[in-house]
PDB file of C-alpha atoms in Angstrom:
ATOM      1  CA  MET E  18      -0.227  -0.187   0.086  1.00  0.00           C
ATOM      2  CA  SER E  19       1.291   3.782  -0.413  1.00  0.00           C
ATOM      3  CA  ALA E  20       2.326   5.961   2.250  1.00  0.00           C
ATOM      4  CA  ILE E  21      -0.684   7.565   3.927  1.00  0.00           C
ATOM      5  CA  PHE E  22      -0.836  11.111   3.051  1.00  0.00           C
ATOM      6  CA  HIS E  23      -3.257  14.099   4.203  1.00  0.00           C
ATOM      7  CA  ALA E  24      -5.372  15.936   1.967  1.00  0.00           C
ATOM      8  CA  GLY E  25      -7.722  18.672   1.746  1.00  0.00           C
ATOM      9  CA  ILE E  26     -10.811  19.532  -0.164  1.00  0.00           C
ATOM     10  CA  SER E  27     -11.446  23.150  -1.186  1.00  0.00           C
ATOM     11  CA  GLY E  28     -14.761  24.033  -2.815  1.00  0.00           C
ATOM     12  CA  TYR E  29     -15.855  20.784  -0.692  1.00  0.00           C
ATOM     13  CA  ARG E  30     -19.619  21.969  -1.030  1.00  0.00           C
ATOM     14  CA  GLY E  31     -19.727  21.584  -4.634  1.00  0.00           C
ATOM     15  CA  ARG E  32     -20.652  19.014  -7.162  1.00  0.00           C
ATOM     16  CA  MET E  33     -16.928  17.957  -7.564  1.00  0.00           C
ATOM     17  CA  GLY E  34     -15.972  18.722  -4.089  1.00  0.00           C
ATOM     18  CA  ARG E  35     -18.365  16.052  -2.832  1.00  0.00           C
ATOM     19  CA  ALA E  36     -17.012  13.361  -5.615  1.00  0.00           C
ATOM     20  CA  VAL E  37     -13.727  13.917  -4.255  1.00  0.00           C
ATOM     21  CA  SER E  38     -14.843  13.479  -1.227  1.00  0.00           C
ATOM     22  CA  GLN E  39     -16.525  10.278  -1.809  1.00  0.00           C
ATOM     23  CA  VAL E  40     -13.299   9.387  -3.315  1.00  0.00           C
ATOM     24  CA  LEU E  41     -11.046   9.804  -0.581  1.00  0.00           C
ATOM     25  CA  ASP E  42     -13.170   8.355   1.945  1.00  0.00           C
ATOM     26  CA  ALA E  43     -12.990   5.251   0.254  1.00  0.00           C
ATOM     27  CA  ARG E  44      -9.173   4.785   0.267  1.00  0.00           C
ATOM     28  CA  GLU E  45      -7.355   3.557   2.624  1.00  0.00           C
ATOM     29  CA  ASP E  46      -4.198   5.249   2.192  1.00  0.00           C
ATOM     30  CA  VAL E  47      -5.610   8.996   2.605  1.00  0.00           C
ATOM     31  CA  VAL E  48      -6.698  10.838   5.761  1.00  0.00           C
ATOM     32  CA  VAL E  49      -9.007  14.063   4.940  1.00  0.00           C
ATOM     33  CA  ALA E  50      -7.574  16.497   6.969  1.00  0.00           C
ATOM     34  CA  ALA E  51      -9.584  19.702   5.931  1.00  0.00           C
ATOM     35  CA  ARG E  52     -12.491  20.135   4.077  1.00  0.00           C
ATOM     36  CA  ILE E  53     -12.998  24.166   2.978  1.00  0.00           C
ATOM     37  CA  ASP E  54     -15.841  25.798   1.502  1.00  0.00           C
ATOM     38  CA  TRP E  55     -15.080  29.284  -0.805  1.00  0.00           C
ATOM     39  CA  GLY E  56     -13.648  31.946   1.695  1.00  0.00           C
ATOM     40  CA  ASP E  57     -13.308  29.713   4.771  1.00  0.00           C
ATOM     41  CA  PRO E  58     -10.277  30.009   6.773  1.00  0.00           C
ATOM     42  CA  ALA E  59      -8.245  26.714   6.715  1.00  0.00           C
ATOM     43  CA  ASP E  60      -5.133  25.319   8.420  1.00  0.00           C
ATOM     44  CA  LEU E  61      -2.870  24.381   5.494  1.00  0.00           C
ATOM     45  CA  SER E  62      -0.484  23.148   7.776  1.00  0.00           C
ATOM     46  CA  LEU E  63      -2.834  19.649   7.931  1.00  0.00           C
ATOM     47  CA  CYS E  64      -2.391  19.177   4.306  1.00  0.00           C
ATOM     48  CA  ASP E  65       0.378  17.273   2.594  1.00  0.00           C
ATOM     49  CA  VAL E  66      -1.802  18.193  -0.715  1.00  0.00           C
ATOM     50  CA  VAL E  67      -4.901  19.936  -1.188  1.00  0.00           C
ATOM     51  CA  ILE E  68      -7.300  19.049  -4.115  1.00  0.00           C
ATOM     52  CA  ASP E  69      -9.235  22.220  -5.112  1.00  0.00           C
ATOM     53  CA  PHE E  70     -12.682  22.822  -7.222  1.00  0.00           C
ATOM     54  CA  SER E  71     -13.822  26.145  -6.319  1.00  0.00           C
ATOM     55  CA  THR E  72     -13.918  29.209  -8.434  1.00  0.00           C
ATOM     56  CA  ALA E  73     -11.031  30.731  -9.988  1.00  0.00           C
ATOM     57  CA  GLU E  74     -10.700  33.798  -7.951  1.00  0.00           C
ATOM     58  CA  ALA E  75     -10.902  31.173  -4.676  1.00  0.00           C
ATOM     59  CA  SER E  76      -8.037  28.927  -6.472  1.00  0.00           C
ATOM     60  CA  VAL E  77      -5.554  32.130  -7.086  1.00  0.00           C
ATOM     61  CA  ALA E  78      -5.843  33.171  -3.290  1.00  0.00           C
ATOM     62  CA  LEU E  79      -5.439  29.235  -2.175  1.00  0.00           C
ATOM     63  CA  ALA E  80      -2.522  29.084  -4.494  1.00  0.00           C
ATOM     64  CA  GLN E  81      -1.135  32.401  -2.787  1.00  0.00           C
ATOM     65  CA  ALA E  82      -1.791  31.509   0.765  1.00  0.00           C
ATOM     66  CA  ALA E  83       0.191  27.740   0.039  1.00  0.00           C
ATOM     67  CA  ALA E  84       3.146  29.752  -1.878  1.00  0.00           C
ATOM     68  CA  GLU E  85       3.421  32.298   1.503  1.00  0.00           C
ATOM     69  CA  ARG E  86       4.298  29.566   3.630  1.00  0.00           C
ATOM     70  CA  GLY E  87       5.635  27.038   1.201  1.00  0.00           C
ATOM     71  CA  GLY E  88       3.080  24.256   0.816  1.00  0.00           C
ATOM     72  CA  PRO E  89       0.879  22.550   0.457  1.00  0.00           C
ATOM     73  CA  ALA E  90       0.920  21.051  -3.414  1.00  0.00           C
ATOM     74  CA  LEU E  91      -2.009  21.863  -5.023  1.00  0.00           C
ATOM     75  CA  VAL E  92      -4.672  19.571  -7.526  1.00  0.00           C
ATOM     76  CA  ILE E  93      -6.309  22.659  -9.157  1.00  0.00           C
ATOM     77  CA  GLY E  94      -9.554  21.803 -11.126  1.00  0.00           C
ATOM     78  CA  SER E  95     -11.213  25.089 -11.628  1.00  0.00           C
ATOM     79  CA  THR E  96     -11.677  26.863 -14.741  1.00  0.00           C
ATOM     80  CA  GLY E  97     -12.190  30.220 -16.278  1.00  0.00           C
ATOM     81  CA  PHE E  98      -9.166  31.935 -14.836  1.00  0.00           C
ATOM     82  CA  THR E  99      -7.907  35.148 -16.699  1.00  0.00           C
ATOM     83  CA  ARG E 100      -4.371  35.634 -18.046  1.00  0.00           C
ATOM     84  CA  GLU E 101      -3.783  37.503 -14.831  1.00  0.00           C
ATOM     85  CA  GLN E 102      -5.330  34.803 -12.758  1.00  0.00           C
ATOM     86  CA  GLU E 103      -2.866  32.702 -14.876  1.00  0.00           C
ATOM     87  CA  ALA E 104       0.276  34.320 -14.321  1.00  0.00           C
ATOM     88  CA  GLN E 105      -0.483  34.280 -10.464  1.00  0.00           C
ATOM     89  CA  LEU E 106      -0.814  30.804 -10.497  1.00  0.00           C
ATOM     90  CA  GLU E 107       2.371  30.495 -12.589  1.00  0.00           C
ATOM     91  CA  LYS E 108       4.139  32.675  -9.705  1.00  0.00           C
ATOM     92  CA  ALA E 109       2.858  30.465  -6.949  1.00  0.00           C
ATOM     93  CA  GLY E 110       4.149  27.555  -9.134  1.00  0.00           C
ATOM     94  CA  GLU E 111       7.686  28.686  -8.700  1.00  0.00           C
ATOM     95  CA  THR E 112       7.383  27.874  -4.700  1.00  0.00           C
ATOM     96  CA  ILE E 113       4.777  24.850  -4.706  1.00  0.00           C
ATOM     97  CA  ALA E 114       3.984  22.439  -6.746  1.00  0.00           C
ATOM     98  CA  ILE E 115       0.747  22.458  -8.514  1.00  0.00           C
ATOM     99  CA  VAL E 116      -0.863  20.336 -10.938  1.00  0.00           C
ATOM    100  CA  LYS E 117      -3.457  22.147 -13.209  1.00  0.00           C
ATOM    101  CA  SER E 118      -5.790  20.936 -15.156  1.00  0.00           C
ATOM    102  CA  GLY E 119      -9.270  21.798 -16.928  1.00  0.00           C
ATOM    103  CA  ASN E 120      -9.940  18.128 -17.089  1.00  0.00           C
ATOM    104  CA  PHE E 121      -8.853  14.872 -14.889  1.00  0.00           C
ATOM    105  CA  SER E 122     -10.359  12.240 -17.516  1.00  0.00           C
ATOM    106  CA  LEU E 123      -7.620  10.129 -19.056  1.00  0.00           C
ATOM    107  CA  GLY E 124      -9.835   9.297 -22.003  1.00  0.00           C
ATOM    108  CA  VAL E 125      -9.668  13.533 -22.503  1.00  0.00           C
ATOM    109  CA  ASN E 126      -6.297  13.650 -22.228  1.00  0.00           C
ATOM    110  CA  ILE E 127      -5.772  11.106 -24.862  1.00  0.00           C
ATOM    111  CA  LEU E 128      -8.213  13.033 -27.254  1.00  0.00           C
ATOM    112  CA  ILE E 129      -6.299  16.099 -26.655  1.00  0.00           C
ATOM    113  CA  GLY E 130      -3.130  14.482 -28.291  1.00  0.00           C
ATOM    114  CA  LEU E 131      -5.619  13.273 -30.836  1.00  0.00           C
ATOM    115  CA  VAL E 132      -6.554  16.575 -32.047  1.00  0.00           C
ATOM    116  CA  GLN E 133      -2.984  17.820 -32.057  1.00  0.00           C
ATOM    117  CA  HIS E 134      -1.923  15.273 -34.213  1.00  0.00           C
ATOM    118  CA  ALA E 135      -4.938  15.598 -36.637  1.00  0.00           C
ATOM    119  CA  ALA E 136      -4.800  19.350 -36.755  1.00  0.00           C
ATOM    120  CA  GLN E 137      -1.513  19.205 -37.540  1.00  0.00           C
ATOM    121  CA  ARG E 138      -1.776  16.814 -40.504  1.00  0.00           C
ATOM    122  CA  LEU E 139      -4.695  18.085 -42.019  1.00  0.00           C
ATOM    123  CA  ASP E 140      -4.526  21.650 -43.986  1.00  0.00           C
ATOM    124  CA  ALA E 141      -5.637  24.539 -42.291  1.00  0.00           C
ATOM    125  CA  GLN E 142      -7.104  25.814 -45.820  1.00  0.00           C
ATOM    126  CA  ASP E 143      -9.027  22.971 -46.186  1.00  0.00           C
ATOM    127  CA  TRP E 144     -10.252  21.501 -42.680  1.00  0.00           C
ATOM    128  CA  ASP E 145     -12.601  23.708 -40.541  1.00  0.00           C
ATOM    129  CA  ILE E 146     -12.110  22.876 -36.695  1.00  0.00           C
ATOM    130  CA  GLU E 147     -15.229  23.156 -34.880  1.00  0.00           C
ATOM    131  CA  ILE E 148     -15.572  22.356 -30.990  1.00  0.00           C
ATOM    132  CA  THR E 149     -18.755  21.973 -29.412  1.00  0.00           C
ATOM    133  CA  GLU E 150     -19.152  21.238 -25.685  1.00  0.00           C
ATOM    134  CA  ALA E 151     -22.367  20.649 -23.093  1.00  0.00           C
ATOM    135  CA  HIS E 152     -22.241  20.791 -19.520  1.00  0.00           C
ATOM    136  CA  HIS E 153     -24.945  21.155 -16.895  1.00  0.00           C
ATOM    137  CA  ARG E 154     -26.871  24.124 -16.312  1.00  0.00           C
ATOM    138  CA  ARG E 155     -25.252  25.148 -12.829  1.00  0.00           C
ATOM    139  CA  LYS E 156     -21.732  25.631 -15.001  1.00  0.00           C
ATOM    140  CA  ILE E 157     -20.439  29.462 -14.872  1.00  0.00           C
ATOM    141  CA  ASP E 158     -17.985  29.846 -17.378  1.00  0.00           C
ATOM    142  CA  ALA E 159     -17.933  29.171 -21.441  1.00  0.00           C
ATOM    143  CA  PRO E 160     -16.262  27.292 -23.096  1.00  0.00           C
ATOM    144  CA  SER E 161     -15.461  25.179 -20.674  1.00  0.00           C
ATOM    145  CA  GLY E 162     -11.633  24.733 -19.604  1.00  0.00           C
ATOM    146  CA  THR E 163     -11.800  21.065 -21.293  1.00  0.00           C
ATOM    147  CA  ALA E 164     -12.976  23.016 -24.772  1.00  0.00           C
ATOM    148  CA  LEU E 165     -10.289  25.393 -24.330  1.00  0.00           C
ATOM    149  CA  MET E 166      -7.818  22.684 -24.230  1.00  0.00           C
ATOM    150  CA  LEU E 167      -8.815  20.807 -26.805  1.00  0.00           C
ATOM    151  CA  GLY E 168      -8.562  24.221 -29.087  1.00  0.00           C
ATOM    152  CA  GLU E 169      -5.022  24.660 -27.362  1.00  0.00           C
ATOM    153  CA  ALA E 170      -3.914  21.270 -28.864  1.00  0.00           C
ATOM    154  CA  ALA E 171      -5.623  22.320 -32.132  1.00  0.00           C
ATOM    155  CA  ALA E 172      -3.869  25.424 -32.288  1.00  0.00           C
ATOM    156  CA  GLU E 173      -0.596  24.027 -31.594  1.00  0.00           C
ATOM    157  CA  GLY E 174      -0.804  21.425 -34.043  1.00  0.00           C
ATOM    158  CA  ARG E 175      -1.176  24.418 -36.359  1.00  0.00           C
ATOM    159  CA  PHE E 176       1.965  25.993 -35.143  1.00  0.00           C
ATOM    160  CA  SER E 177      -0.209  28.718 -33.793  1.00  0.00           C
ATOM    161  CA  ASP E 178      -1.577  30.249 -30.178  1.00  0.00           C
ATOM    162  CA  LEU E 179      -5.471  29.619 -29.575  1.00  0.00           C
ATOM    163  CA  ALA E 180      -5.524  33.614 -28.946  1.00  0.00           C
ATOM    164  CA  ASP E 181      -4.884  34.310 -32.818  1.00  0.00           C
ATOM    165  CA  LEU E 182      -7.142  31.351 -34.032  1.00  0.00           C
ATOM    166  CA  GLN E 183     -10.422  31.390 -31.690  1.00  0.00           C
ATOM    167  CA  MET E 184     -13.310  32.540 -33.190  1.00  0.00           C
ATOM    168  CA  LYS E 185     -16.307  34.827 -31.345  1.00  0.00           C
ATOM    169  CA  PRO E 186     -19.561  32.888 -30.895  1.00  0.00           C
ATOM    170  CA  TYR E 187     -21.930  32.901 -34.144  1.00  0.00           C
ATOM    171  CA  ASP E 188     -24.493  35.392 -33.986  1.00  0.00           C
ATOM    172  CA  GLY E 189     -26.745  37.204 -36.254  1.00  0.00           C
ATOM    173  CA  ILE E 190     -24.622  38.239 -39.584  1.00  0.00           C
ATOM    174  CA  THR E 191     -21.188  36.982 -39.356  1.00  0.00           C
ATOM    175  CA  GLY E 192     -20.231  36.606 -42.953  1.00  0.00           C
ATOM    176  CA  GLU E 193     -18.400  33.702 -44.817  1.00  0.00           C
ATOM    177  CA  ARG E 194     -16.111  31.617 -42.164  1.00  0.00           C
ATOM    178  CA  PRO E 195     -12.464  32.268 -42.290  1.00  0.00           C
ATOM    179  CA  ALA E 196     -10.272  29.298 -43.279  1.00  0.00           C
ATOM    180  CA  GLY E 197      -7.633  28.318 -40.322  1.00  0.00           C
ATOM    181  CA  LYS E 198      -9.916  29.344 -37.407  1.00  0.00           C
ATOM    182  CA  ILE E 199     -11.034  27.364 -34.396  1.00  0.00           C
ATOM    183  CA  GLY E 200     -14.944  28.023 -33.817  1.00  0.00           C
ATOM    184  CA  PHE E 201     -16.585  27.131 -30.318  1.00  0.00           C
ATOM    185  CA  SER E 202     -20.072  26.513 -29.125  1.00  0.00           C
ATOM    186  CA  SER E 203     -21.246  25.745 -26.139  1.00  0.00           C
ATOM    187  CA  VAL E 204     -24.468  23.956 -24.420  1.00  0.00           C
ATOM    188  CA  ARG E 205     -25.847  24.457 -20.543  1.00  0.00           C
ATOM    189  CA  ALA E 206     -28.898  22.116 -19.778  1.00  0.00           C
ATOM    190  CA  GLY E 207     -30.000  19.926 -17.283  1.00  0.00           C
ATOM    191  CA  GLY E 208     -27.389  17.474 -15.534  1.00  0.00           C
ATOM    192  CA  ILE E 209     -25.060  17.283 -18.186  1.00  0.00           C
ATOM    193  CA  VAL E 210     -21.826  15.805 -16.986  1.00  0.00           C
ATOM    194  CA  GLY E 211     -19.934  17.022 -20.023  1.00  0.00           C
ATOM    195  CA  GLU E 212     -19.871  16.004 -23.503  1.00  0.00           C
ATOM    196  CA  HIS E 213     -16.823  17.390 -25.979  1.00  0.00           C
ATOM    197  CA  THR E 214     -16.893  17.328 -29.550  1.00  0.00           C
ATOM    198  CA  VAL E 215     -14.074  18.204 -32.144  1.00  0.00           C
ATOM    199  CA  MET E 216     -15.219  18.197 -35.732  1.00  0.00           C
ATOM    200  CA  PHE E 217     -12.815  18.862 -38.881  1.00  0.00           C
ATOM    201  CA  ALA E 218     -14.920  19.282 -41.446  1.00  0.00           C
ATOM    202  CA  SER E 219     -13.791  19.910 -45.267  1.00  0.00           C
ATOM    203  CA  GLU E 220     -15.836  20.198 -48.353  1.00  0.00           C
ATOM    204  CA  ASP E 221     -15.689  16.273 -49.066  1.00  0.00           C
ATOM    205  CA  GLU E 222     -15.581  15.076 -45.551  1.00  0.00           C
ATOM    206  CA  VAL E 223     -15.872  15.280 -41.756  1.00  0.00           C
ATOM    207  CA  LEU E 224     -13.952  13.895 -38.956  1.00  0.00           C
ATOM    208  CA  THR E 225     -15.607  13.845 -35.582  1.00  0.00           C
ATOM    209  CA  LEU E 226     -13.582  12.908 -32.416  1.00  0.00           C
ATOM    210  CA  SER E 227     -15.611  13.108 -28.942  1.00  0.00           C
ATOM    211  CA  HIS E 228     -15.597  11.972 -25.480  1.00  0.00           C
ATOM    212  CA  SER E 229     -18.550  11.679 -23.317  1.00  0.00           C
ATOM    213  CA  ALA E 230     -18.222  11.661 -19.249  1.00  0.00           C
ATOM    214  CA  ILE E 231     -20.739   9.268 -17.967  1.00  0.00           C
ATOM    215  CA  ASP E 232     -20.352   9.566 -14.357  1.00  0.00           C
ATOM    216  CA  ARG E 233     -18.350  12.929 -12.796  1.00  0.00           C
ATOM    217  CA  SER E 234     -16.164  10.618 -10.429  1.00  0.00           C
ATOM    218  CA  LEU E 235     -13.741   9.637 -13.024  1.00  0.00           C
ATOM    219  CA  PHE E 236     -13.306  13.279 -12.931  1.00  0.00           C
ATOM    220  CA  ALA E 237     -12.384  13.202  -8.944  1.00  0.00           C
ATOM    221  CA  LYS E 238     -10.623   9.829  -9.342  1.00  0.00           C
ATOM    222  CA  GLY E 239      -7.948  11.386 -11.534  1.00  0.00           C
ATOM    223  CA  ALA E 240      -7.931  14.472  -9.158  1.00  0.00           C
ATOM    224  CA  VAL E 241      -6.916  12.140  -6.504  1.00  0.00           C
ATOM    225  CA  ALA E 242      -3.982  10.507  -8.397  1.00  0.00           C
ATOM    226  CA  ALA E 243      -2.895  13.648  -9.271  1.00  0.00           C
ATOM    227  CA  ALA E 244      -3.018  14.665  -5.553  1.00  0.00           C
ATOM    228  CA  ALA E 245      -1.095  11.502  -4.942  1.00  0.00           C
ATOM    229  CA  TRP E 246       1.482  12.298  -7.507  1.00  0.00           C
ATOM    230  CA  VAL E 247       1.915  15.896  -6.971  1.00  0.00           C
ATOM    231  CA  ARG E 248       2.549  15.865  -3.056  1.00  0.00           C
ATOM    232  CA  THR E 249       6.281  14.542  -3.764  1.00  0.00           C
ATOM    233  CA  ARG E 250       7.276  16.698  -6.733  1.00  0.00           C
ATOM    234  CA  ARG E 251       9.515  19.640  -7.161  1.00  0.00           C
ATOM    235  CA  PRO E 252       7.914  23.210  -7.175  1.00  0.00           C
ATOM    236  CA  GLY E 253       6.358  23.924 -10.836  1.00  0.00           C
ATOM    237  CA  LEU E 254       3.034  24.226 -12.357  1.00  0.00           C
ATOM    238  CA  TYR E 255       2.051  20.903 -13.919  1.00  0.00           C
ATOM    239  CA  ASP E 256      -0.992  19.332 -15.907  1.00  0.00           C
ATOM    240  CA  MET E 257      -2.471  15.639 -16.579  1.00  0.00           C
ATOM    241  CA  GLN E 258      -0.081  14.999 -19.408  1.00  0.00           C
ATOM    242  CA  ASP E 259       2.721  15.085 -16.695  1.00  0.00           C
ATOM    243  CA  VAL E 260       0.756  13.022 -14.252  1.00  0.00           C
ATOM    244  CA  LEU E 261       0.323  10.180 -16.696  1.00  0.00           C
ATOM    245  CA  GLY E 262       3.601  10.220 -18.024  1.00  0.00           C
ATOM    246  CA  PHE E 263       2.924  11.674 -21.398  1.00  0.00           C
ATOM    247  CA  ARG E 264       5.608  14.236 -20.848  1.00  0.00           C
ATOM    248  CA  GLN E 265       8.996  13.929 -18.878  1.00  0.00           C
ATOM    249  CA  ALA E 266       8.302  15.492 -15.425  1.00  0.00           C
TER     250      ALA E 266
END
């Protein structure tokens, strides 16, 4: 059995926080040392690692507090960060180890690799890329963090930055679709756990790559695996490609 470690849960009252609690409570190698709601004071000294599914603002505040005291390590699954907030997390990563991901699913992370390879091999002038995502009605940001990860993978495959290729949502008289751009569309309804589709479309054929989440426990299990991995790592800002060994850490 692996060595026992102490974990905290930030945003524990949320849907993902509850799912993480269930996964941690079922493991014999983890002691849940702290359950933190948004804005609650917390004794971070009790934890080797904190798993955070809260909000972008709360995640940044948690990372800054952890960095100031030199720990604990963090697993951040919040989404909707601004560029300034991303920079603040990078700064915290100079002092503590952080795994940050818009999606902790093994299947999604494999999908990201497939999207990058497809985008690299399909000519941008002939193949349009459209990314569609669907989530439950309570999700507050759009496009989802996972959709943006897929967009970044597609942009990397085309040796570009997503900021240069991402289109605004279609609305009204938009004119002809420009070649080489990446489009996004979002659905928010009911209790949808997570659906992501990347369409590559030419004049002659359509290639569709997709992933469906059946139970949100798969994300919680991935986050817990990331927590077990990151608690012994050197300071840095990591992602699931590192955790899964797809990239040399």
